[in-house]
Each structure stands twice: as C-alpha cells, then as structure tokens.
Amino acid sequence: MRILGIETSCDETAASVVEDGVRILSNQIASQVEIHARYGGIVPEVASRQHILTIIPIIKQAMARAKVDWGDLDGVAVTIGPGLAGSLLVGVNAAKAIALARGLPLTGVNHLEGHIYANWLGNSIPLFPLVCLIVSGGHSDLVLMKGHGDYVVLGRTRDDAAGEAFDKAARILELGYPGGPAIERAARAGTASLKMARAWLKGTSDFSFSGVKTELLRLVEGGKISLSADQGNEQVTAADAAASFQEAVVDVLVAKTIEVAKERRVRQILLAGGVASNQLLRRRLIENSPAPVLVPELVLCTDNAAMIAACGYYRFQAGRTDSLDLDVFPSLKLA
Ligand code: KG4
Ligand code: ZN
C-alpha cells in the first residue's frame, strides 16, 4: 500500500511516498528557514504564501523520486493540525484536490501523531505498550501508547515547549535562529558550569521551561554571562551558558520520561519531534533508560511528510478515512 503524505503545518513544505507504513520511497522537504531567519521567527503570512508556491513542485518531486505515478498510489494523508491555519490549509486543499481528481481515499493526520510515527520508519518496529516523549517547537508531551491510535497524554508542558525554550534561549544568547541547533552547536564549545534551575513539578509528569529561560535572561542582564568575545573574571561565555541551559532542559526531560517508563512498565521508549535531534538528549535517554529506546533518524525528527504518510497508513488500516469536507484544526490535541 503506497501512501502520499503531505505536511505544511509550519515552515516546511513536505511531500513523501511511503510503502506499507514503514518503507520510505521518497521524502522531499522544502524548508523556509532562511526566509524566516531574517525576522528571527516564523511569519505566518509569509509561510502560507511560500507553501502555495512550493506545494505542487514538492509533490511532483516526491512522486518522481519514488518512481510512482498517480495510479500507483493507494491513499493521501495530510496534516490537519496543530499548526498555522493558513499553512495547514495549503496542504489540506492540495490533498483534497488529489483525492477528488484521482478517486483516492483521504485521511487527516494529527501532526503530533505523525511525529510519533516517525519511529515506525526506522530499522525496528516499536512495541506496545510504549511511552513517547514528543518534544517540538510547540509541544512537550509524554504520551502512553497501548496500541495504534491509542494515546494517553500523561504529562505536558505548563508553559514553554522544549523547542520554544531552546529558540528563546538562543535569542537571549544571540546565537541565531532556529535556536535548538544553534544552542547545541554553541554548547559543544562550552562546559555546563552554571547550575541552572530545574522545575521538577514533583508528583506530576508535567514540564515547565519558562523558569530556566528567565534565569538565563537575568544572568545576561546581570552581566554574569558575557555575550562578547572577552570575559571578565566572574563571567562565563555564551557557549558555557548554552551548555548549562541544554544540560538543565535535557536533565528534566530524561528524568521524567524514565520515571514514567518505570511506573508504566513499558516495553520501549520513543523520542519524537524536532528537539529529538538533540544529541545530548538522545545519548542521556539511551544511557539511563530501563527499556530499549527508539529514536528517528535526524531528518525524520524535524517536520517531514514521511511521518505523516506512515501514520496515515495505520489510519487507513483502521478504516479511518475522511471525507472531502475535511477541515484544518490549528489547536488540535492528541487525545
Ligand atoms: O518538530 P519541529 O521540526 O517543528 C514543530 O512541530 O514544532 O520542531 C522544531 C523545534 C524548534 O524549536 C527547534 O529549535 C528544535 O525543534 N530543534 C532542536 C534541535 N533541532 C531542532 N532543539 C534542540 N536541539 C536540536 N538539535
Ligand atoms: Zn513538528
């Protein structure tokens, strides 16, 4: 069964063909990152206009790369939310047009579900029950899965998402955009010499990252962190600050994920979302986990359409198709 996946929820225009939910035939991604970088963040109106320009070429590329024609496809899966309304609309309308013109079944996919299903595109198939830590620009969720399409959100962030915290920290440290990769790069040249606050929120599986971000801002404003090339005696570098910040965020993410995995006696831990490409997070989780850890390859952590096609395959298997009046849901939740 070959599914065409389409993803336009944020600033990546992506299309992919996936076979039987596990084999990637193509995975095309057009990133707008350079366009938005000059504004220091995503401008929604610019994003939707760019999706309109890119969507048809990227779908054609995905079909050509996969060496498939319309007649070789068995269904279309598209992200319906959460995300930017104008951006989502571009992908959903393209998917509907293809479904209508070719008489193909259509299924709308939750972007977060898609991130989880990136783990089905690796070398080993995930085993239930499992717990998945989804850490992206908009979400930090700990999700228990006992089967396909069965999600119980055990914890979520109460303020900033992990990726959002990385992005804001990078802005504070003047390291550029997008922040996650910039912090990770800077941290490699530094040491985690600052002991930054961790919000443990004991007795819950929730997260909070706004405190550590504010602490970073105070340390810059107070002169403890020097953003220039020369440091005073009492000062630390931006690289040290980046390493300390990364350490604090990863510490909480890993400890809380492992706590839940033990409590629920899961067979596996999955990582998903853009922040899952962080090497320290991957390493720490693998080193400390009581169960095998699956992590998607790097290109499948950040936004892509292969994960949407993979998730769409399981939705079709479960008979979950949508009609042509499918709409977008910018604030869609997981469960
Ligand atoms: O999943 P994603 O591509 O888009 C959303 O659905 O939000 O995640 C993007 C987020 C951004 O906040 C970005 O800074 C973060 O993932 N990110 C990282 C890394 N690569 C991307 N955060 C930490 N370390 C990284 N290497
Ligand atoms: Zn995402």
Coordinates of C-alpha atoms in Angstrom, one line a residue, residues 158-268:
R158 CA 2.7 24.1 31.5
D159 CA 4.3 27.0 29.7
D160 CA 7.0 26.9 27.0
A161 CA 7.6 23.8 24.9
A162 CA 11.1 22.4 25.0
G163 CA 11.8 23.6 21.4
E164 CA 10.4 27.0 22.2
A165 CA 12.7 27.3 25.2
F166 CA 15.7 26.4 23.0
D167 CA 14.6 29.1 20.5
K168 CA 14.1 31.7 23.2
A169 CA 17.4 30.8 24.9
A170 CA 19.3 31.2 21.6
R171 CA 17.7 34.6 21.1
I172 CA 18.8 35.7 24.6
L173 CA 22.3 34.4 23.9
E174 CA 22.3 36.0 20.4
L175 CA 23.1 32.7 18.8
G176 CA 20.6 32.9 15.9
Y177 CA 17.6 31.1 14.6
P178 CA 16.5 28.3 14.7
G179 CA 17.6 28.1 18.3
G180 CA 17.8 24.3 19.0
P181 CA 20.6 23.6 16.6
A182 CA 22.3 26.9 17.5
I183 CA 22.4 26.1 21.2
E184 CA 23.6 22.5 20.5
R185 CA 26.4 23.8 18.3
A186 CA 27.5 26.5 20.9
A187 CA 27.3 24.1 23.8
R188 CA 29.9 21.8 22.1
A189 CA 32.5 24.6 22.7
G190 CA 31.4 25.2 26.3
T191 CA 31.1 23.4 29.7
A192 CA 27.9 23.3 31.8
S193 CA 29.5 25.4 34.6
L194 CA 26.3 27.2 35.6
K195 CA 23.9 25.3 37.8
M196 CA 20.6 26.3 36.4
A197 CA 17.1 25.8 37.9
R198 CA 15.2 22.6 37.1
A199 CA 11.4 22.7 37.6
W200 CA 10.7 19.1 38.8
L201 CA 6.9 19.6 39.4
K202 CA 7.0 16.6 41.7
G203 CA 4.1 14.3 41.7
T204 CA 3.2 15.2 38.1
S205 CA 4.6 14.3 34.7
D206 CA 4.3 17.8 33.5
F207 CA 7.1 20.1 32.4
S208 CA 7.9 23.8 32.8
F209 CA 10.7 25.6 30.9
S210 CA 9.9 29.2 31.3
G211 CA 11.8 29.5 34.6
V212 CA 15.2 28.3 33.2
K213 CA 14.8 30.7 30.3
T214 CA 14.1 33.6 32.6
E215 CA 17.0 32.7 34.7
L216 CA 19.2 32.8 31.6
L217 CA 17.9 36.3 30.7
R218 CA 18.6 37.5 34.2
L219 CA 22.2 36.2 34.1
V220 CA 22.8 38.0 30.8
E221 CA 21.2 41.2 32.1
G222 CA 23.1 41.0 35.3
G223 CA 26.4 40.6 33.4
K224 CA 27.2 37.0 34.7
I225 CA 27.1 35.7 31.1
S226 CA 29.2 37.7 28.6
L227 CA 28.0 37.7 25.0
S228 CA 31.1 39.4 23.7
A229 CA 34.4 37.7 22.9
D230 CA 36.2 38.9 26.0
Q231 CA 35.2 37.7 29.5
G232 CA 35.8 39.3 32.9
N233 CA 36.9 37.1 35.8
E234 CA 33.5 36.4 37.2
Q235 CA 31.9 35.9 33.8
V236 CA 31.1 32.8 31.7
T237 CA 30.9 32.6 27.9
A238 CA 27.7 32.2 25.8
A239 CA 29.0 28.7 25.0
D240 CA 29.1 27.8 28.7
A241 CA 25.6 29.3 29.1
A242 CA 24.3 27.3 26.2
A243 CA 25.8 24.1 27.6
S244 CA 24.3 24.8 31.0
F245 CA 20.9 25.6 29.6
Q246 CA 20.9 22.4 27.4
E247 CA 22.0 20.3 30.4
A248 CA 19.1 21.7 32.6
V249 CA 16.5 21.0 29.9
V250 CA 17.8 17.6 29.0
D251 CA 18.1 16.6 32.6
V252 CA 14.4 17.2 33.3
L253 CA 13.2 15.6 30.0
V254 CA 15.2 12.4 30.6
A255 CA 14.4 12.0 34.3
K256 CA 10.6 12.5 33.8
T257 CA 10.5 10.2 30.8
I258 CA 12.3 7.4 32.7
E259 CA 10.2 7.8 35.7
V260 CA 7.0 7.3 33.6
A261 CA 8.6 4.4 31.7
K262 CA 9.3 2.6 35.0
E263 CA 5.9 3.4 36.5
R264 CA 4.0 2.1 33.5
R265 CA 6.4 -0.8 32.8
V266 CA 6.6 0.0 29.1
R267 CA 8.5 -2.2 26.6
Q268 CA 10.0 0.8 24.8

